[in-house]
Amino acid sequence: MRTEPMYAAEVTKSVRKPTNLSLDSALLKEAKALGINISRSAEVGIAEAVKLHKQEKWLKQNAKALASSNAFVEANGLPLAQYRQF
């Protein structure tokens, strides 16, 4: 799973597929008036939604491991904490 943010430049590298979307007509009109590229904006928004969904799924799948690690640190402190310089 990639952890770095999804940038619009990364989105444009893939093959595009025409699709139909139903959008709020007032929002669409305003976006067009502002010169916003609707397809690119929708793509970036969907990419962000996918990223957030994957993050939530990962957190749920790893909740036990995270809780265990947090409990260990709470009980024992950070490993090698004596060597920290801050």
PDB file of C-alpha atoms in Angstrom:
ATOM      1  CA  MET A   1       0.000   0.000   0.000  1.00  0.00           C
ATOM      2  CA  ARG A   2       1.369   3.411  -0.938  1.00  0.00           C
ATOM      3  CA  THR A   3       1.443   5.910   1.862  1.00  0.00           C
ATOM      4  CA  GLU A   4       2.498   9.072   0.077  1.00  0.00           C
ATOM      5  CA  PRO A   5      -0.211  11.466  -1.103  1.00  0.00           C
ATOM      6  CA  MET A   6      -1.872  11.038  -4.492  1.00  0.00           C
ATOM      7  CA  TYR A   7      -1.034  14.008  -6.683  1.00  0.00           C
ATOM      8  CA  ALA A   8      -2.896  15.018  -9.830  1.00  0.00           C
ATOM      9  CA  ALA A   9       0.263  14.390 -11.877  1.00  0.00           C
ATOM     10  CA  GLU A  10       0.225  10.743 -10.753  1.00  0.00           C
ATOM     11  CA  VAL A  11      -3.430  10.387 -11.671  1.00  0.00           C
ATOM     12  CA  THR A  12      -2.826  11.560 -15.249  1.00  0.00           C
ATOM     13  CA  LYS A  13      -0.324   8.747 -15.962  1.00  0.00           C
ATOM     14  CA  SER A  14      -3.026   6.083 -16.162  1.00  0.00           C
ATOM     15  CA  VAL A  15      -5.244   5.145 -19.092  1.00  0.00           C
ATOM     16  CA  ARG A  16      -8.506   7.066 -19.106  1.00  0.00           C
ATOM     17  CA  LYS A  17     -11.913   5.537 -19.641  1.00  0.00           C
ATOM     18  CA  PRO A  18     -14.950   7.615 -20.603  1.00  0.00           C
ATOM     19  CA  THR A  19     -17.730   7.439 -18.035  1.00  0.00           C
ATOM     20  CA  ASN A  20     -20.973   9.165 -17.150  1.00  0.00           C
ATOM     21  CA  LEU A  21     -21.429  11.028 -13.884  1.00  0.00           C
ATOM     22  CA  SER A  22     -24.439  12.702 -12.352  1.00  0.00           C
ATOM     23  CA  LEU A  23     -23.399  15.985 -10.759  1.00  0.00           C
ATOM     24  CA  ASP A  24     -25.207  18.836  -9.091  1.00  0.00           C
ATOM     25  CA  SER A  25     -26.154  21.122 -11.989  1.00  0.00           C
ATOM     26  CA  ALA A  26     -25.482  24.383 -10.101  1.00  0.00           C
ATOM     27  CA  LEU A  27     -22.070  23.159  -9.001  1.00  0.00           C
ATOM     28  CA  LEU A  28     -21.251  22.016 -12.526  1.00  0.00           C
ATOM     29  CA  LYS A  29     -22.295  25.379 -13.983  1.00  0.00           C
ATOM     30  CA  GLU A  30     -20.171  27.263 -11.444  1.00  0.00           C
ATOM     31  CA  ALA A  31     -17.143  25.034 -12.034  1.00  0.00           C
ATOM     32  CA  LYS A  32     -17.386  25.514 -15.797  1.00  0.00           C
ATOM     33  CA  ALA A  33     -17.701  29.289 -15.343  1.00  0.00           C
ATOM     34  CA  LEU A  34     -14.492  29.217 -13.289  1.00  0.00           C
ATOM     35  CA  GLY A  35     -12.680  27.213 -15.960  1.00  0.00           C
ATOM     36  CA  ILE A  36     -12.289  24.132 -13.794  1.00  0.00           C
ATOM     37  CA  ASN A  37     -11.505  20.903 -15.625  1.00  0.00           C
ATOM     38  CA  ILE A  38     -14.422  18.741 -14.450  1.00  0.00           C
ATOM     39  CA  SER A  39     -12.900  15.394 -15.430  1.00  0.00           C
ATOM     40  CA  ARG A  40      -9.570  16.079 -13.716  1.00  0.00           C
ATOM     41  CA  SER A  41     -11.261  17.460 -10.613  1.00  0.00           C
ATOM     42  CA  ALA A  42     -13.550  14.441 -10.350  1.00  0.00           C
ATOM     43  CA  GLU A  43     -10.576  12.134 -10.846  1.00  0.00           C
ATOM     44  CA  VAL A  44      -8.582  13.831  -8.086  1.00  0.00           C
ATOM     45  CA  GLY A  45     -11.592  13.692  -5.757  1.00  0.00           C
ATOM     46  CA  ILE A  46     -12.164   9.998  -6.446  1.00  0.00           C
ATOM     47  CA  ALA A  47      -8.449   9.286  -5.954  1.00  0.00           C
ATOM     48  CA  GLU A  48      -8.625  10.997  -2.557  1.00  0.00           C
ATOM     49  CA  ALA A  49     -11.735   9.005  -1.596  1.00  0.00           C
ATOM     50  CA  VAL A  50      -9.990   5.747  -2.585  1.00  0.00           C
ATOM     51  CA  LYS A  51      -6.919   6.716  -0.543  1.00  0.00           C
ATOM     52  CA  LEU A  52      -9.018   7.507   2.545  1.00  0.00           C
ATOM     53  CA  HIS A  53     -10.983   4.266   2.188  1.00  0.00           C
ATOM     54  CA  LYS A  54      -7.753   2.252   1.965  1.00  0.00           C
ATOM     55  CA  GLN A  55      -6.376   4.018   5.046  1.00  0.00           C
ATOM     56  CA  GLU A  56      -9.523   3.250   7.046  1.00  0.00           C
ATOM     57  CA  LYS A  57      -9.447  -0.381   5.905  1.00  0.00           C
ATOM     58  CA  TRP A  58      -5.772  -0.724   6.865  1.00  0.00           C
ATOM     59  CA  LEU A  59      -6.399   0.789  10.302  1.00  0.00           C
ATOM     60  CA  LYS A  60      -9.277  -1.647  10.923  1.00  0.00           C
ATOM     61  CA  GLN A  61      -7.225  -4.633   9.744  1.00  0.00           C
ATOM     62  CA  ASN A  62      -4.277  -3.657  11.928  1.00  0.00           C
ATOM     63  CA  ALA A  63      -6.132  -2.381  15.001  1.00  0.00           C
ATOM     64  CA  LYS A  64      -4.964  -5.270  17.220  1.00  0.00           C
ATOM     65  CA  ALA A  65      -1.316  -4.837  16.263  1.00  0.00           C
ATOM     66  CA  LEU A  66      -1.487  -1.080  16.790  1.00  0.00           C
ATOM     67  CA  ALA A  67      -3.161  -1.492  20.188  1.00  0.00           C
ATOM     68  CA  SER A  68      -0.560  -4.077  21.209  1.00  0.00           C
ATOM     69  CA  SER A  69       2.307  -1.828  20.154  1.00  0.00           C
ATOM     70  CA  ASN A  70       0.804   1.180  21.925  1.00  0.00           C
ATOM     71  CA  ALA A  71       0.273  -0.870  25.105  1.00  0.00           C
ATOM     72  CA  PHE A  72       3.898  -2.049  25.011  1.00  0.00           C
ATOM     73  CA  VAL A  73       5.217   1.493  24.634  1.00  0.00           C
ATOM     74  CA  GLU A  74       2.931   2.736  27.406  1.00  0.00           C
ATOM     75  CA  ALA A  75       4.111   0.003  29.756  1.00  0.00           C
ATOM     76  CA  ASN A  76       7.806  -0.031  28.790  1.00  0.00           C
ATOM     77  CA  GLY A  77       8.536   3.266  27.083  1.00  0.00           C
ATOM     78  CA  LEU A  78      10.015   3.656  23.646  1.00  0.00           C
ATOM     79  CA  PRO A  79      12.720   1.175  22.695  1.00  0.00           C
ATOM     80  CA  LEU A  80      16.108   2.910  22.579  1.00  0.00           C
ATOM     81  CA  ALA A  81      14.584   6.060  24.131  1.00  0.00           C
ATOM     82  CA  GLN A  82      17.807   6.602  26.055  1.00  0.00           C
ATOM     83  CA  TYR A  83      19.546   7.388  22.776  1.00  0.00           C
ATOM     84  CA  ARG A  84      17.056  10.029  21.616  1.00  0.00           C
ATOM     85  CA  GLN A  85      18.536  13.494  21.233  1.00  0.00           C
ATOM     86  CA  PHE A  86      15.285  15.451  21.561  1.00  0.00           C
TER      87      PHE A  86
END
